[in-house]
mmCIF file with all atom_site columns, C-alpha atoms in Angstrom:
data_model
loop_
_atom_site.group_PDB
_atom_site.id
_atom_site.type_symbol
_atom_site.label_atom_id
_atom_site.label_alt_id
_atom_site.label_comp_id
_atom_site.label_asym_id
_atom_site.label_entity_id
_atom_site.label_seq_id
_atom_site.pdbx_PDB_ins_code
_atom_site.Cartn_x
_atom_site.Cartn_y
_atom_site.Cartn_z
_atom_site.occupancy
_atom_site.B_iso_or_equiv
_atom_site.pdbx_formal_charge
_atom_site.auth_seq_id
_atom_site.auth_comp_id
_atom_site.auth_asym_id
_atom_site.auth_atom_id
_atom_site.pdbx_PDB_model_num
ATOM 1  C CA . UNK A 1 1  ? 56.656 -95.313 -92.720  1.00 59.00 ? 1  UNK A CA 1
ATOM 2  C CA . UNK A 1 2  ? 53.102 -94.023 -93.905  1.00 76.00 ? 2  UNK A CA 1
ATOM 3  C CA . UNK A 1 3  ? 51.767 -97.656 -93.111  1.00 83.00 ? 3  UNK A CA 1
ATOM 4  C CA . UNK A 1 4  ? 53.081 -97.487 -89.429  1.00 81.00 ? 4  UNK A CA 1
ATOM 5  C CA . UNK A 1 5  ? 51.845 -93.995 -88.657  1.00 84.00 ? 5  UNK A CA 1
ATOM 6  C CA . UNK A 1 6  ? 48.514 -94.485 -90.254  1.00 88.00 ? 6  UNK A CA 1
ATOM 7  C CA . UNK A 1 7  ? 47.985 -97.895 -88.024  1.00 91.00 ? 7  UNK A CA 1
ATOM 8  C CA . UNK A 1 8  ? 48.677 -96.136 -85.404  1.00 90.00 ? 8  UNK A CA 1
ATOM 9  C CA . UNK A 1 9  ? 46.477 -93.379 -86.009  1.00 93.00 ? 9  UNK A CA 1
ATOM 10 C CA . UNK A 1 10 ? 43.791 -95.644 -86.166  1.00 94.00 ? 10 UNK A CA 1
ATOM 11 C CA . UNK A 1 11 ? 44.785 -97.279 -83.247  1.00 95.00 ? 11 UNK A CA 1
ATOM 12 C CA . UNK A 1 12 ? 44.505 -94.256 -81.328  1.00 95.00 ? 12 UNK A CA 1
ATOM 13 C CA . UNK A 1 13 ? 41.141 -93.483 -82.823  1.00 96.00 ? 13 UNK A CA 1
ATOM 14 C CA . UNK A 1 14 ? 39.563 -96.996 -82.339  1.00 96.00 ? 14 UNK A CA 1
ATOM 15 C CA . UNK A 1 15 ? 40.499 -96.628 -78.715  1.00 96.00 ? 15 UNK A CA 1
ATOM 16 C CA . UNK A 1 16 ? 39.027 -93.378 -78.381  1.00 96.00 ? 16 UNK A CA 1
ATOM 17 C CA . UNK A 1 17 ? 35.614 -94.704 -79.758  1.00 96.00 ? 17 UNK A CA 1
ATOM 18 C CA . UNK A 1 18 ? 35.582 -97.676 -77.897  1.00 97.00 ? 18 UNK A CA 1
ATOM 19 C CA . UNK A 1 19 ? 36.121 -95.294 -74.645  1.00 96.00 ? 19 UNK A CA 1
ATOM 20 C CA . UNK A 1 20 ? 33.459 -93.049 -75.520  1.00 95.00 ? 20 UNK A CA 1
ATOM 21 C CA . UNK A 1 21 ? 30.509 -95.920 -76.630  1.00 96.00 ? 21 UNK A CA 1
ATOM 22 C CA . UNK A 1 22 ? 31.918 -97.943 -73.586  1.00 96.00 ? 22 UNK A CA 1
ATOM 23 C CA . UNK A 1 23 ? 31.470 -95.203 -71.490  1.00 95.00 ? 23 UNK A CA 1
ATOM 24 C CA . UNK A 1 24 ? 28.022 -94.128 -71.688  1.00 92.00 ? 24 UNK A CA 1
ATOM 25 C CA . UNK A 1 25 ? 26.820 -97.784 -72.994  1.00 95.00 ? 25 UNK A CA 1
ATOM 26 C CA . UNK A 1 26 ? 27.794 -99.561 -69.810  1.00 94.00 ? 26 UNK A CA 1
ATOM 27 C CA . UNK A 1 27 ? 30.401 -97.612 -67.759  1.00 95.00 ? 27 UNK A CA 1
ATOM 28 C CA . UNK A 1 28 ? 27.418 -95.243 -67.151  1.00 94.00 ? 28 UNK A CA 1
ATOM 29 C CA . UNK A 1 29 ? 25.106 -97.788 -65.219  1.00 95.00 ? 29 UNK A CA 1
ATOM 30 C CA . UNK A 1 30 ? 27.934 -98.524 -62.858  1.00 96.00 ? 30 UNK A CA 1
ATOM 31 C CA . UNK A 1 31 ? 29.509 -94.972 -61.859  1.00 96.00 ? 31 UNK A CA 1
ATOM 32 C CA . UNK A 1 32 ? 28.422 -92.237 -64.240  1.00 96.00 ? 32 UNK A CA 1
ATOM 33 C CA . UNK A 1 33 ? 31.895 -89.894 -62.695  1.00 97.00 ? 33 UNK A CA 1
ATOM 34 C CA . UNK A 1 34 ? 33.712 -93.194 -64.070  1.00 96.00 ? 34 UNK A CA 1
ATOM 35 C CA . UNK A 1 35 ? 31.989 -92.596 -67.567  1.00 96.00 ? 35 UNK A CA 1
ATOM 36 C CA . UNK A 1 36 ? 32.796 -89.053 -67.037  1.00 96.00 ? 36 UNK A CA 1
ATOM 37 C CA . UNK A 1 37 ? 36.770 -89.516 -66.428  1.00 97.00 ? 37 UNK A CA 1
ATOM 38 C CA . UNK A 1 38 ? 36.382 -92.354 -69.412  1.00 96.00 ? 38 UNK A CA 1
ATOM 39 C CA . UNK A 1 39 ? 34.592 -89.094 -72.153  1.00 96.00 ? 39 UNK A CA 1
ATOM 40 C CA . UNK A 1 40 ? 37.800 -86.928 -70.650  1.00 97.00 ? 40 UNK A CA 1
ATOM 41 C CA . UNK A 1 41 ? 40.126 -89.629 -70.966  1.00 96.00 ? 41 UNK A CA 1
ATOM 42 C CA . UNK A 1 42 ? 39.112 -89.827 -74.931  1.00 96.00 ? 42 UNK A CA 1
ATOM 43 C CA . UNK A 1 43 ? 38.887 -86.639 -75.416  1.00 96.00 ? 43 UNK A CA 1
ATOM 44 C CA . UNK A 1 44 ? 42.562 -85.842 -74.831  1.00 96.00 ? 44 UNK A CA 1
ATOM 45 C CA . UNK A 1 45 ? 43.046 -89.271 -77.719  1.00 96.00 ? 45 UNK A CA 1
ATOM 46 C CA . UNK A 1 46 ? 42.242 -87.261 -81.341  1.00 96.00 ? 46 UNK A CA 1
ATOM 47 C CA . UNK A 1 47 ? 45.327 -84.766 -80.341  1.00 96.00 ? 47 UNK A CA 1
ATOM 48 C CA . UNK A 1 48 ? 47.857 -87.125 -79.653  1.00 94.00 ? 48 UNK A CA 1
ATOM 49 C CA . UNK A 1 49 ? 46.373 -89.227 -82.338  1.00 93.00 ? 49 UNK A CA 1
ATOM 50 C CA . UNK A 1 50 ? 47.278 -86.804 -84.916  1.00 93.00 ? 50 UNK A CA 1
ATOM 51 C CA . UNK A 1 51 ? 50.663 -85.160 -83.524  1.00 92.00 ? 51 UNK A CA 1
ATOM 52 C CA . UNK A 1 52 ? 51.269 -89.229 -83.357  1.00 88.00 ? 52 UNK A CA 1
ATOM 53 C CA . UNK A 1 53 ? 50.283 -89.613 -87.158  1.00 87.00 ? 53 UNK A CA 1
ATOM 54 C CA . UNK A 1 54 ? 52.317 -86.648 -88.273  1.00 85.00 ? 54 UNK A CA 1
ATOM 55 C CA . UNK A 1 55 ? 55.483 -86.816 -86.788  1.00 83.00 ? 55 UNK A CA 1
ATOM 56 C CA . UNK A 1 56 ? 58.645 -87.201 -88.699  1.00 76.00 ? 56 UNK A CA 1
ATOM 57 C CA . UNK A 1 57 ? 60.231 -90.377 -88.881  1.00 70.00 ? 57 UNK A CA 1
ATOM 58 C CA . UNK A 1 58 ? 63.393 -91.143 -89.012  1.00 66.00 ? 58 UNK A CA 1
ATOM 59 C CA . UNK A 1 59 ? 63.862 -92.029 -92.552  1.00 62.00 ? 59 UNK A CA 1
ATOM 60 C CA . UNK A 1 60 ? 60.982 -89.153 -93.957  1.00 63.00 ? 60 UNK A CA 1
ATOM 61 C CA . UNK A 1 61 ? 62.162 -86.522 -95.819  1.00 58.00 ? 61 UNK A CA 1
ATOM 62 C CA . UNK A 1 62 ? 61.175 -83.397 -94.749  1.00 64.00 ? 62 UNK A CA 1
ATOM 63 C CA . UNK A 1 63 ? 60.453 -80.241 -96.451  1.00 63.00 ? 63 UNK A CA 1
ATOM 64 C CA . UNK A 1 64 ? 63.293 -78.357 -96.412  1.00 63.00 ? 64 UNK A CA 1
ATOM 65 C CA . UNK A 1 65 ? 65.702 -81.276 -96.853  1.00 67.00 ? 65 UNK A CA 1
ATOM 66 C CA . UNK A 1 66 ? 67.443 -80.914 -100.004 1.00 68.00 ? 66 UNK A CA 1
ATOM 67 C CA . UNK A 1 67 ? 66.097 -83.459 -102.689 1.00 72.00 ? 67 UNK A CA 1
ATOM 68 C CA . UNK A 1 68 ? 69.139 -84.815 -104.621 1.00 77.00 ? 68 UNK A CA 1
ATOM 69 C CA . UNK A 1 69 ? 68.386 -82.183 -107.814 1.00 80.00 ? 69 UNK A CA 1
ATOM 70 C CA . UNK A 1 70 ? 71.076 -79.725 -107.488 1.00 81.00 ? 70 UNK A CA 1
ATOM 71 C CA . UNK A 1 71 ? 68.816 -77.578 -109.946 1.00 83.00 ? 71 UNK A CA 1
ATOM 72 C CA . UNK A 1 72 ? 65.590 -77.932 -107.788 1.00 78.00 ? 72 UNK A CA 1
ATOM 73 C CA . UNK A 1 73 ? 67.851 -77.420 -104.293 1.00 78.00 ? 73 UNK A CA 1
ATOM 74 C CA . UNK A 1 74 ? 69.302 -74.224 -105.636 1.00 81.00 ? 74 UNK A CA 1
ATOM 75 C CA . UNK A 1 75 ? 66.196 -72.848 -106.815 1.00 78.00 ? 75 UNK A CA 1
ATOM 76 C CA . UNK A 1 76 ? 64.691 -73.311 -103.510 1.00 74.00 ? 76 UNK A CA 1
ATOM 77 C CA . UNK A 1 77 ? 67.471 -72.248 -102.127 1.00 75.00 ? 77 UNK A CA 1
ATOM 78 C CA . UNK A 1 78 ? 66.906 -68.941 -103.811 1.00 79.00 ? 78 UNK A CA 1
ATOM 79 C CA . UNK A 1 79 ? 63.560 -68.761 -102.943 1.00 74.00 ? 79 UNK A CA 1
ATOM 80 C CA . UNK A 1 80 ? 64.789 -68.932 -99.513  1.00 69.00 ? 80 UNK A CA 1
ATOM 81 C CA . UNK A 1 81 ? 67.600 -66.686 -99.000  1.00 74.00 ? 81 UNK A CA 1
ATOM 82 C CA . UNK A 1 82 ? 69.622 -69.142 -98.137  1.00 70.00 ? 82 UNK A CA 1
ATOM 83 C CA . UNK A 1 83 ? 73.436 -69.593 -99.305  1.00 66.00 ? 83 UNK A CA 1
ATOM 84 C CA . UNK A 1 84 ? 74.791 -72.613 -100.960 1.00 56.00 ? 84 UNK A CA 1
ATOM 85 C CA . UNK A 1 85 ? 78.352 -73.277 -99.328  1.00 59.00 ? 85 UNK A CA 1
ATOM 86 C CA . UNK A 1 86 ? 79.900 -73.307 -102.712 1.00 61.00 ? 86 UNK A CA 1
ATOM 87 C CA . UNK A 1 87 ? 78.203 -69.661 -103.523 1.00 54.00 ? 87 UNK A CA 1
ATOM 88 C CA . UNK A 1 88 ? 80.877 -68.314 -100.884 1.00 51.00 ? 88 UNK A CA 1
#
């Protein structure tokens, strides 16, 4: 899970560098608007990259998912304010 989101992270980010060097190494001698749209282009990238790299899959546990220790759960639980259907 961590392994596929951080690839893809990095995916993401590569791509965004390679836009941005490509743009104003090259890009810019042949249409500088086109090495314009290209900077724009990667500079939408980093956001996506990182909603991308930290959203839930669908086997992640998530914070508020109990853990499996009773003890722990009802604790937190407590912290809460929440109600444990067997408190009722």
């Amino acid at each position: 899970m961590y392994a596929r989101r951080r690839r893809g992270y990095f995916l993401l980010m590569g791509g965004c560098l390679f836009l941005f060097v490509s743009a104003w190494s090259w890009v810019r001698l042949l249409s500088v608007p086109a090495a314009v749209a290209l900077c724009v282009v990667a500079m939408l990238i980093p956001p996506v990259a990182a909603i991308a790299a930290n959203r839930r899959g669908p086997d992640d546990r998530w914070w508020d998912d109990p853990s499996g220790d009773p003890k722990s759960d009802e604790w937190w639980d407590e912290l809460d304010g929440k109600r444990r259907p067997h408190d009722d």
